[in-house]
Amino acid sequence: MKNIDLLKKNFSLLVVIAGALIASISLFSSGLPPTHDGEYHTVRFQQFYKVLESGILYPRWAPDFNNGFGIPLFNYVYPLPNYIASFFHFLGFSFIDSFKLNMIFASFVGAIFFYLWARLFWKDLGAIISSILYTFSPYHFVDIYVRGSVGEVWSLALFPGLLWSFTEFSNRQSWIFFVVSSVILFLLVLSHNILALLFFIFFISYCLFLSIRQKNKIEYFKNLILILFIGLGLSSPFWLPALFESKYVTGLQIFDLKQHFPEIYQLVIPSWGYGFSGKEIQNQMSFQIGVVNILVVLLSFLVLIRYKKNRILLTFFLVWFLAAIFLMTPYSSWFWDNIPFFNYFQFPWRFLSLTILIVSFLGGSVVNAVSKGWMKNLFAFIFILLSILLGLGYAKAPFYHKRVDTYYLTRSNFIDGTNSPGNSFNTKWLVAIPQKRKDKFEFLRGSGSIKIGNIKPQSYKLMINAKENSQIIINTAYFPGWISFIDGKKKEVDNYNGRILIRIPSGMHEVELIFSDTSVRIASYIYFFISVLLLAFLGRKSIIGIMRK
């Protein structure tokens, strides 16, 4: 009897989990799906894990890329999927399987978070509809099975969690949801920096909307600012250096965003393809909003007109939907040309991520508007069935490469460059990908011998016997943060045609080179630790409050 009661109590959540399982079951196949980014992520995972394994808790350097000269890739690329993949690899999974497990777990996390958020507004049945719509939205499958954008999939999974936890906090003023909101914001920023900015803009407008019903608005906004301060502080070791040290790398803006505007018909008419976006290649990627999703929008306008209940809430989401659609079309070119940060989004169709969120949420409102009884249950069942049937054909890869990790870790096209389109993230001091060098350490001037000691991804230990005052070239890309210690004394390194140069006096010397922290990185760690202390204090406060209850 207890088991039956437990099943009834959690039936809605089980339906949501079953939906996520159906949507991701293809990923349990062996091999790697041929996505746009999956192969690159697999190799990045290996480099990240290699640095992590050497004892560096926050890797910033990819030592084997760039023909062995290395690049500061992880100083700029979102780290959350890399940490998750490293955890799975530590457990014994391959990097290929770790890529797929990232996608699988993100799908489950997103489905559950969406259900929890939508339930606050539409109760169980509406929340199930919203979660299923989210899970089976076509662009969600584009991210998973076509683009292989593991960071975007995690961002899509975590953002509903932030909306849920903050809504709970605004309703209850419970400090535990304050802490949860701060942590999820932290994870969201680490999951995908571009989508985090897009979602952050929406989140601020959502918080302003929720403030309408707050009695104590001053306290509400103080808490909101504190959540933002802590969440951004916890993630600052990523975004602060990525922002302020972007001037040291090249190729960050390699896409002409005006080549990536989808046409209106491409948003409306169902299509599917595994190619890339771009007018020159006739936009081989699908930009469809989805048949069921469009139906939801049309019905939402009907609900808005016919029912007074939740009218302001529906208006808020529908206005955002129309804004997102407008910004994806060529008619919005003025905004992309004149608003400074817009080009940071790279592709106008990234706003499809926002439409997933909006339309899925509206789906719960449509079902909730139907009168109670068997009609409501039938309507919900039809919505679930249509969402799954129309989305199921997209929930799979065309085939799987039956390959192992070493296939990618030994191929020049994945490791000899920067592992990014257009060889992005190369240091500005290297005019191109450098030629491979036989030796890591060479005498530029002078003579002597070099005995290699302990070599790690972000540090080198050497014994150098210089017969005269000498200059040693380190065949590693020069970048702020590299420092040398000669006989224990710190000495700045020099830049020689994009490589590291150190000056050695005659004689026998212990030399150590370390990729250390710049002033910006140190500032980010200070901000991080302040945020940790604040969070620990508030977390303790929430635990004490729970115990008193």
Coordinates of C-alpha atoms in Angstrom, one line a residue:
M1 CA 0.0 0.0 0.0
K2 CA 2.8 2.4 0.9
N3 CA 4.5 1.7 -2.5
I4 CA 1.2 2.5 -4.3
D5 CA 0.8 5.7 -2.4
L6 CA 4.4 6.7 -3.1
L7 CA 3.8 5.9 -6.8
K8 CA 0.7 8.1 -6.9
K9 CA 2.5 10.9 -5.1
N10 CA 5.3 10.9 -7.6
F11 CA 3.5 9.9 -10.7
S12 CA 3.8 13.3 -12.4
L13 CA 7.6 13.4 -11.8
L14 CA 7.9 9.8 -13.1
V15 CA 6.1 10.9 -16.4
V16 CA 8.6 13.8 -16.8
I17 CA 11.5 11.5 -16.2
A18 CA 10.1 8.9 -18.6
G19 CA 9.9 11.7 -21.2
A20 CA 13.5 12.6 -20.7
L21 CA 14.5 9.0 -21.0
I22 CA 12.6 8.6 -24.3
A23 CA 14.2 11.8 -25.6
S24 CA 17.8 10.7 -24.8
I25 CA 17.6 6.9 -25.2
S26 CA 19.4 7.1 -28.6
L27 CA 22.5 8.5 -26.7
F28 CA 22.9 5.1 -25.0
S29 CA 24.2 3.7 -28.4
S30 CA 27.9 2.9 -28.6
G31 CA 30.1 5.4 -30.5
L32 CA 30.0 9.1 -31.0
P33 CA 27.1 10.9 -32.9
P34 CA 28.4 13.0 -35.8
T35 CA 27.6 16.4 -34.3
H36 CA 29.2 19.8 -35.1
D37 CA 31.0 20.1 -31.8
G38 CA 31.1 16.7 -30.3
E39 CA 34.5 15.6 -31.6
Y40 CA 36.1 18.8 -30.4
H41 CA 34.5 18.5 -27.0
T42 CA 35.9 15.0 -26.7
V43 CA 39.4 16.2 -27.2
R44 CA 38.9 19.2 -24.9
F45 CA 37.7 16.9 -22.2
Q46 CA 41.0 15.0 -22.4
Q47 CA 43.1 18.2 -22.1
F48 CA 41.0 19.5 -19.2
Y49 CA 41.2 16.2 -17.4
K50 CA 45.0 16.1 -18.0
V51 CA 45.5 19.5 -16.3
L52 CA 43.0 18.7 -13.5
E53 CA 44.8 15.4 -12.9
S54 CA 48.1 17.3 -12.4
G55 CA 46.7 19.0 -9.4
I56 CA 45.4 22.3 -10.9
L57 CA 41.8 22.8 -9.6
Y58 CA 40.9 25.3 -12.2
P59 CA 42.6 24.5 -15.5
R60 CA 43.2 27.4 -17.9
W61 CA 45.8 26.0 -20.3
A62 CA 45.4 23.3 -23.0
P63 CA 49.1 22.1 -23.2
D64 CA 49.0 19.8 -26.3
F65 CA 47.0 22.0 -28.7
N66 CA 48.6 24.5 -31.1
N67 CA 51.3 22.0 -32.3
G68 CA 52.4 21.5 -28.7
F69 CA 52.8 25.2 -27.9
G70 CA 49.5 25.2 -26.0
I71 CA 46.7 27.8 -25.8
P72 CA 44.8 29.4 -22.9
L73 CA 41.6 27.7 -24.1
F74 CA 40.1 27.1 -20.7
N75 CA 40.6 30.6 -19.7
Y76 CA 37.7 31.4 -22.1
V77 CA 35.6 28.3 -22.6
Y78 CA 32.8 27.4 -20.2
P79 CA 34.1 24.8 -17.7
L80 CA 31.0 23.1 -16.3
P81 CA 30.7 20.3 -19.0
N82 CA 34.5 19.7 -18.7
Y83 CA 34.2 19.2 -14.9
I84 CA 31.3 16.8 -15.4
A85 CA 33.1 14.9 -18.1
S86 CA 36.2 14.7 -15.9
F87 CA 34.1 13.2 -13.1
F88 CA 32.7 10.5 -15.5
H89 CA 36.1 9.8 -16.9
F90 CA 37.5 9.4 -13.3
L91 CA 34.7 6.8 -12.8
G92 CA 36.1 4.9 -15.8
F93 CA 34.0 6.2 -18.7
S94 CA 35.7 7.2 -22.0
F95 CA 35.7 10.8 -23.0
I96 CA 33.3 9.9 -25.8
D97 CA 30.9 8.3 -23.3
S98 CA 31.4 11.3 -21.0
F99 CA 30.2 13.6 -23.8
K100 CA 27.0 11.6 -24.2
L101 CA 26.5 11.3 -20.4
N102 CA 26.7 15.1 -20.2
M103 CA 23.8 15.3 -22.6
I104 CA 21.8 12.5 -20.9
F105 CA 22.1 14.0 -17.4
A106 CA 21.4 17.5 -18.6
S107 CA 18.2 16.3 -20.3
F108 CA 17.0 14.7 -17.1
V109 CA 18.0 17.8 -15.0
G110 CA 16.2 20.1 -17.4
A111 CA 13.0 18.1 -17.5
I112 CA 12.8 17.9 -13.7
F113 CA 13.6 21.6 -13.2
F114 CA 11.1 22.7 -15.8
Y115 CA 8.4 20.6 -14.1
L116 CA 9.2 22.1 -10.7
W117 CA 9.1 25.6 -12.1
A118 CA 5.9 25.2 -14.1
R119 CA 4.1 23.5 -11.2
L120 CA 4.3 26.7 -9.2
F121 CA 1.9 28.2 -11.7
W122 CA 0.0 25.4 -13.5
K123 CA -0.1 22.6 -10.9
D124 CA 0.8 19.0 -11.7
L125 CA -0.9 18.4 -15.0
G126 CA 0.1 21.8 -16.6
A127 CA 3.7 21.2 -15.3
I128 CA 3.9 17.8 -17.0
I129 CA 2.8 19.4 -20.3
S130 CA 5.4 22.2 -19.9
S131 CA 8.2 19.8 -19.1
I132 CA 7.3 17.5 -22.1
L133 CA 7.1 20.4 -24.5
Y134 CA 10.6 21.6 -23.2
T135 CA 12.1 18.1 -23.6
F136 CA 10.7 17.5 -27.1
S137 CA 11.1 21.0 -28.6
P138 CA 12.9 20.6 -32.0
Y139 CA 15.7 23.1 -31.2
H140 CA 16.5 21.1 -28.0
F141 CA 17.2 18.1 -30.2
V142 CA 19.2 20.4 -32.6
D143 CA 21.5 21.2 -29.7
I144 CA 21.9 17.6 -28.6
Y145 CA 21.9 15.6 -31.9
V146 CA 23.0 18.1 -34.5
R147 CA 25.2 20.8 -32.9
G148 CA 26.4 18.7 -30.0
S149 CA 26.6 21.9 -28.0
V150 CA 27.0 20.4 -24.6
G151 CA 27.3 23.7 -22.9
E152 CA 24.0 25.0 -24.3
V153 CA 22.2 21.8 -23.3
W154 CA 23.4 22.3 -19.7
S155 CA 22.4 26.0 -19.9
L156 CA 18.9 25.0 -21.1
A157 CA 18.7 22.5 -18.2
L158 CA 19.8 24.8 -15.4
F159 CA 17.9 28.0 -16.3
P160 CA 14.5 26.6 -15.4
G161 CA 16.1 25.6 -12.1
L162 CA 17.0 29.2 -11.5
L163 CA 13.5 30.4 -12.4
W164 CA 12.0 27.7 -10.1
S165 CA 14.3 28.4 -7.1
F166 CA 14.0 32.2 -7.3
T167 CA 10.2 32.0 -7.7
E168 CA 10.1 29.8 -4.6
F169 CA 12.2 32.4 -2.8
S170 CA 10.0 35.3 -3.8
N171 CA 7.0 33.4 -2.6
R172 CA 8.3 32.0 0.6
Q173 CA 11.3 34.2 1.5
S174 CA 13.0 31.0 2.5
W175 CA 16.8 31.3 2.8
I176 CA 17.3 27.8 1.5
F177 CA 15.9 28.9 -1.9
F178 CA 18.2 32.0 -1.7
V179 CA 21.2 29.7 -1.4
V180 CA 19.9 27.4 -4.2
S181 CA 19.3 30.4 -6.5
S182 CA 22.8 31.6 -6.0
V183 CA 24.3 28.2 -6.7
I184 CA 22.3 27.6 -9.8
L185 CA 23.2 31.0 -11.1
F186 CA 26.8 30.1 -10.5
L187 CA 26.4 26.8 -12.5
L188 CA 24.5 28.5 -15.2
V189 CA 27.3 31.0 -15.9
L190 CA 29.8 28.1 -16.0
S191 CA 27.6 26.1 -18.4
H192 CA 27.7 28.4 -21.4
N193 CA 28.7 32.1 -21.2
I194 CA 26.8 33.2 -24.3
L195 CA 23.4 31.7 -23.3
A196 CA 24.1 32.7 -19.7
L197 CA 24.0 36.4 -20.8
L198 CA 20.9 35.9 -22.9
F199 CA 19.1 34.1 -20.0
F200 CA 20.4 36.7 -17.5
I201 CA 18.7 39.5 -19.4
F202 CA 15.4 37.5 -19.3
F203 CA 15.9 36.6 -15.7
I204 CA 16.2 40.3 -14.7
S205 CA 13.0 41.1 -16.5
Y206 CA 11.3 38.0 -14.8
C207 CA 12.5 39.2 -11.4
L208 CA 11.1 42.7 -12.1
F209 CA 7.8 41.1 -13.1
L210 CA 7.7 39.0 -9.9
S211 CA 8.3 42.2 -7.9
I212 CA 4.9 43.5 -8.8
R213 CA 3.2 41.3 -6.2
Q214 CA 5.9 41.9 -3.5
K215 CA 4.7 43.9 -0.5
N216 CA 8.2 44.7 0.8
K217 CA 9.9 45.7 -2.5
I218 CA 13.0 47.1 -0.9
E219 CA 13.8 43.8 0.9
Y220 CA 13.0 41.9 -2.3
F221 CA 15.5 43.9 -4.4
K222 CA 18.1 43.8 -1.7
N223 CA 17.9 40.0 -1.7
L224 CA 17.9 39.9 -5.5
I225 CA 21.1 42.0 -5.7
L226 CA 22.7 39.7 -3.1
I227 CA 21.8 36.6 -5.1
L228 CA 23.3 38.2 -8.2
F229 CA 26.4 39.2 -6.3
I230 CA 27.0 35.8 -4.9
G231 CA 26.1 33.8 -8.0
L232 CA 28.3 36.0 -10.2
G233 CA 31.0 35.9 -7.5
L234 CA 31.1 32.1 -7.4
S235 CA 31.5 32.1 -11.2
S236 CA 33.9 35.0 -11.4
P237 CA 37.1 32.8 -11.8
F238 CA 35.6 32.0 -15.2
W239 CA 33.9 35.2 -16.5
L240 CA 36.2 37.9 -15.1
P241 CA 39.4 36.7 -16.8
A242 CA 37.4 35.6 -19.9
L243 CA 36.1 39.2 -20.2
F244 CA 39.2 41.3 -19.2
E245 CA 41.8 39.0 -20.9
S246 CA 39.9 38.6 -24.2
K247 CA 42.3 41.2 -25.7
Y248 CA 45.1 38.6 -25.5
V249 CA 43.6 36.1 -27.9
T250 CA 42.5 36.2 -31.5
G251 CA 39.5 34.9 -33.6
L252 CA 36.8 35.4 -31.0
Q253 CA 34.5 37.0 -33.6
I254 CA 34.9 34.8 -36.7
F255 CA 31.2 34.7 -37.8
D256 CA 29.3 37.2 -39.8
L257 CA 26.0 37.1 -37.9
K258 CA 24.1 38.5 -40.8
Q259 CA 24.7 35.3 -42.7
H260 CA 22.8 33.4 -39.9
F261 CA 19.4 35.1 -39.9
P262 CA 16.7 32.4 -40.4
E263 CA 13.8 33.3 -42.7
I264 CA 10.3 33.4 -41.3
Y265 CA 9.3 30.3 -43.2
Q266 CA 12.2 28.4 -41.7
L267 CA 10.9 29.2 -38.2
V268 CA 7.4 28.0 -39.1
I269 CA 7.7 25.1 -41.6
P270 CA 9.1 21.8 -40.1
S271 CA 12.4 20.8 -41.5
W272 CA 15.4 18.8 -40.3
G273 CA 19.1 18.6 -41.3
Y274 CA 22.4 17.8 -39.8
G275 CA 24.3 20.5 -41.7
F276 CA 25.4 24.0 -40.6
S277 CA 23.7 27.4 -40.6
G278 CA 24.7 30.1 -43.1
K279 CA 23.0 31.6 -46.1
E280 CA 26.0 30.6 -48.3
I281 CA 25.2 27.0 -47.6
Q282 CA 21.4 27.5 -47.7
N283 CA 21.0 27.1 -43.9
Q284 CA 21.2 23.3 -43.7
M285 CA 20.3 23.4 -40.0
S286 CA 16.7 23.3 -38.7
F287 CA 15.4 26.5 -37.2
Q288 CA 11.8 25.4 -36.7
I289 CA 10.0 26.5 -33.6
G290 CA 7.9 23.3 -33.8
V291 CA 4.4 22.5 -34.8
V292 CA 3.1 21.9 -31.3
N293 CA 5.0 24.9 -30.0
I294 CA 3.3 27.2 -32.6
L295 CA 0.0 25.7 -31.7
V296 CA 0.7 26.6 -28.0
V297 CA 1.4 30.2 -28.9
L298 CA -1.8 30.5 -30.9
L299 CA -3.9 29.0 -28.1
S300 CA -2.1 31.2 -25.6
F301 CA -3.3 34.3 -27.4
L302 CA -6.8 32.8 -27.3
V303 CA -6.5 32.1 -23.6
L304 CA -5.2 35.7 -23.1
I305 CA -8.3 37.1 -24.8
R306 CA -10.9 34.9 -23.2
Y307 CA -9.7 34.6 -19.6
K308 CA -8.8 37.4 -17.2
K309 CA -6.9 35.0 -14.9
N310 CA -3.1 35.1 -15.4
R311 CA -3.5 37.8 -18.1
I312 CA -0.5 39.8 -17.0
L313 CA 1.7 36.7 -16.7
L314 CA 0.7 35.5 -20.2
T315 CA 1.3 38.9 -21.7
F316 CA 4.8 39.0 -20.2
F317 CA 5.7 35.7 -21.8
L318 CA 4.0 36.4 -25.1
V319 CA 5.8 39.8 -25.5
W320 CA 9.1 38.1 -24.8
F321 CA 8.2 35.4 -27.4
L322 CA 7.5 38.0 -30.1
A323 CA 10.6 39.9 -29.2
A324 CA 12.7 36.7 -29.5
I325 CA 11.2 35.9 -32.9
F326 CA 11.8 39.5 -34.2
L327 CA 15.4 39.4 -33.1
M328 CA 16.0 36.2 -35.1
T329 CA 14.8 37.8 -38.4
P330 CA 16.7 40.1 -40.7
Y331 CA 14.2 42.9 -39.8
S332 CA 16.1 43.3 -36.5
S333 CA 19.4 44.2 -38.2
W334 CA 19.5 47.7 -36.7
F335 CA 19.6 46.2 -33.2
W336 CA 22.5 43.8 -34.1
D337 CA 24.4 46.7 -35.7
N338 CA 23.8 49.3 -33.0
I339 CA 23.5 47.6 -29.6
P340 CA 27.1 46.8 -28.5
F341 CA 26.8 43.5 -26.8
F342 CA 24.5 41.9 -29.4
N343 CA 27.3 40.6 -31.6
Y344 CA 28.4 38.6 -28.6
F345 CA 25.5 36.2 -29.2
Q346 CA 27.2 35.3 -32.6
F347 CA 24.1 33.8 -34.2
P348 CA 20.6 35.3 -34.1
W349 CA 19.0 31.9 -34.0
R350 CA 20.4 31.4 -30.5
F351 CA 17.2 33.1 -29.4
L352 CA 15.5 29.7 -30.2
S353 CA 16.8 28.7 -26.8
L354 CA 14.6 31.4 -25.2
T355 CA 11.6 30.3 -27.3
I356 CA 11.9 26.8 -25.9
L357 CA 11.6 28.2 -22.4
I358 CA 8.7 30.6 -23.2
V359 CA 6.6 28.3 -25.3
S360 CA 7.0 25.3 -23.0
F361 CA 5.9 27.4 -20.0
L362 CA 2.9 28.7 -22.0
G363 CA 1.9 25.1 -22.8
G364 CA 1.0 24.6 -19.1
S365 CA -1.2 27.6 -19.1
V366 CA -3.2 26.4 -22.2
V367 CA -4.0 23.0 -20.5
N368 CA -4.7 24.8 -17.2
A369 CA -7.4 27.0 -19.0
V370 CA -9.4 23.9 -20.0
S371 CA -12.3 23.1 -17.7
K372 CA -11.8 20.4 -15.1
G373 CA -12.6 16.8 -15.6
W374 CA -12.1 14.3 -18.4
M375 CA -11.9 17.0 -21.0
K376 CA -8.8 18.5 -19.3
N377 CA -7.2 15.1 -19.0
L378 CA -7.9 14.3 -22.6
F379 CA -6.6 17.6 -23.8
A380 CA -3.4 17.1 -21.8
F381 CA -3.0 13.5 -23.2
I382 CA -3.3 14.8 -26.7
F383 CA -0.7 17.5 -26.1
I384 CA 1.7 15.0 -24.6
L385 CA 1.2 12.5 -27.4
L386 CA 1.6 15.1 -30.2
S387 CA 4.7 16.5 -28.6
I388 CA 6.4 13.1 -28.3
L389 CA 5.3 11.8 -31.7
L390 CA 6.3 14.9 -33.6
G391 CA 9.6 15.3 -31.8
L392 CA 10.6 11.6 -31.6
G393 CA 11.9 11.6 -35.2
Y394 CA 14.4 14.2 -34.2
A395 CA 15.6 12.5 -31.0
K396 CA 18.3 10.5 -32.7
A397 CA 21.6 10.8 -34.5
P398 CA 21.8 9.7 -38.2
F399 CA 24.4 7.2 -37.2
Y400 CA 27.3 6.7 -34.7
H401 CA 31.0 6.7 -35.4
K402 CA 32.3 3.4 -33.9
R403 CA 35.5 5.0 -32.6
V404 CA 37.4 5.2 -29.4
D405 CA 39.1 8.2 -27.7
T406 CA 42.5 7.6 -29.2
Y407 CA 41.1 8.1 -32.7
Y408 CA 40.5 11.8 -31.9
L409 CA 43.4 12.3 -29.4
T410 CA 46.0 11.3 -32.1
R411 CA 44.6 13.1 -35.2
S412 CA 46.3 16.3 -36.3
N413 CA 43.0 18.1 -37.3
F414 CA 41.9 17.9 -33.6
I415 CA 45.1 18.6 -31.7
D416 CA 47.6 20.4 -34.0
G417 CA 45.4 23.6 -34.2
T418 CA 43.5 25.3 -31.4
N419 CA 40.6 22.9 -31.5
S420 CA 38.2 25.7 -32.4
P421 CA 36.8 27.1 -35.7
G422 CA 39.1 29.6 -37.3
N423 CA 41.8 28.6 -34.8
S424 CA 40.2 30.9 -32.2
F425 CA 41.8 31.4 -28.8
N426 CA 45.4 31.5 -30.2
T427 CA 47.5 34.1 -28.5
K428 CA 47.7 37.5 -30.2
W429 CA 51.5 37.2 -30.2
L430 CA 51.5 34.2 -32.5
V431 CA 50.6 35.3 -36.1
A432 CA 49.6 31.7 -37.0
I433 CA 49.7 28.1 -35.8
P434 CA 53.5 27.6 -35.1
Q435 CA 55.4 24.8 -36.7
K436 CA 56.1 21.7 -34.5
R437 CA 59.4 21.8 -32.7
K438 CA 61.5 18.7 -31.9
D439 CA 62.7 20.1 -28.6
K440 CA 60.6 22.0 -26.0
F441 CA 63.6 23.9 -24.8
E442 CA 66.3 25.5 -27.0
F443 CA 69.3 27.8 -26.7
L444 CA 68.6 31.0 -28.7
R445 CA 71.9 32.5 -27.6
G446 CA 74.7 31.0 -25.6
S447 CA 75.4 27.3 -25.1
G448 CA 75.2 24.6 -22.5
S449 CA 73.0 21.7 -21.5
I450 CA 69.4 21.4 -20.4
K451 CA 68.3 18.5 -18.2
I452 CA 64.5 18.2 -18.1
G453 CA 63.0 17.4 -14.7
N454 CA 59.4 17.3 -13.9
I455 CA 57.1 18.4 -16.8
K456 CA 53.4 19.1 -16.0
P457 CA 50.7 20.7 -18.2
Q458 CA 51.1 24.1 -16.5
S459 CA 54.7 23.9 -15.1
Y460 CA 58.2 22.8 -16.1
K461 CA 61.2 22.1 -13.9
L462 CA 64.7 22.2 -15.5
M463 CA 68.4 22.0 -14.6
I464 CA 70.3 24.3 -17.0
N465 CA 74.1 24.4 -17.2
A466 CA 74.9 27.6 -19.1
K467 CA 78.5 28.0 -20.3
E468 CA 77.9 31.7 -20.7
N469 CA 75.0 34.2 -20.2
S470 CA 72.3 32.7 -22.3
Q471 CA 68.8 33.1 -23.7
I472 CA 66.5 30.0 -23.6
I473 CA 63.5 29.6 -25.8
I474 CA 60.6 27.7 -24.4
N475 CA 58.4 26.4 -27.2
T476 CA 55.2 27.3 -25.4
A477 CA 53.0 30.1 -26.4
Y478 CA 53.7 33.4 -24.5
F479 CA 50.7 34.5 -22.5
P480 CA 50.2 36.6 -19.3
G481 CA 50.6 34.4 -16.3
W482 CA 53.7 32.5 -17.3
I483 CA 56.5 33.3 -14.8
S484 CA 60.0 31.8 -14.1
F485 CA 61.9 31.0 -11.0
I486 CA 65.7 30.8 -11.3
D487 CA 67.2 29.3 -8.2
G488 CA 64.1 30.1 -6.4
K489 CA 64.0 33.8 -7.4
K490 CA 61.1 35.0 -9.4
K491 CA 61.9 36.5 -12.8
E492 CA 59.6 37.7 -15.5
V493 CA 59.6 35.9 -18.8
D494 CA 60.0 37.7 -22.2
N495 CA 58.1 37.3 -25.4
Y496 CA 60.1 36.1 -28.5
N497 CA 57.9 35.9 -31.6
G498 CA 55.0 34.6 -29.5
R499 CA 57.2 32.1 -27.6
I500 CA 58.5 32.3 -24.0
L501 CA 62.1 33.5 -23.6
I502 CA 64.1 33.3 -20.3
R503 CA 67.5 34.8 -19.6
I504 CA 70.0 32.6 -17.8
P505 CA 73.3 33.7 -16.3
S506 CA 76.3 31.4 -16.7
G507 CA 76.6 28.5 -14.4
M508 CA 74.3 25.7 -13.1
H509 CA 70.7 26.8 -12.3
E510 CA 67.4 25.3 -11.2
V511 CA 64.7 26.7 -13.3
E512 CA 61.0 26.4 -12.9
L513 CA 58.3 27.8 -15.2
I514 CA 54.7 28.1 -13.9
F515 CA 51.5 29.3 -15.5
S516 CA 50.3 31.4 -12.6
D517 CA 47.6 33.9 -12.0
T518 CA 47.4 37.5 -13.3
S519 CA 46.0 40.4 -11.2
V520 CA 42.6 39.8 -12.9
R521 CA 42.6 36.1 -12.0
I522 CA 43.6 36.9 -8.4
A523 CA 40.8 39.5 -8.1
S524 CA 38.4 36.8 -9.4
Y525 CA 39.5 34.4 -6.7
I526 CA 39.1 37.1 -4.0
Y527 CA 35.6 37.7 -5.3
F528 CA 35.0 34.0 -5.3
F529 CA 36.0 33.5 -1.7
I530 CA 34.0 36.5 -0.5
S531 CA 31.0 34.9 -2.2
V532 CA 31.7 31.5 -0.6
L533 CA 31.8 33.0 2.9
L534 CA 28.6 34.9 2.3
L535 CA 26.9 31.7 1.0
A536 CA 28.2 29.7 3.9
F537 CA 26.9 32.3 6.4
L538 CA 23.5 32.4 4.7
G539 CA 23.4 28.6 4.3
R540 CA 24.0 28.3 8.0
K541 CA 21.2 30.7 8.6
S542 CA 18.8 28.6 6.5
I543 CA 19.8 25.4 8.3
I544 CA 19.2 27.0 11.7
G545 CA 15.8 28.3 10.4
I546 CA 14.8 24.8 9.3
M547 CA 15.9 23.3 12.7
R548 CA 13.8 25.8 14.6
K549 CA 10.8 24.9 12.6

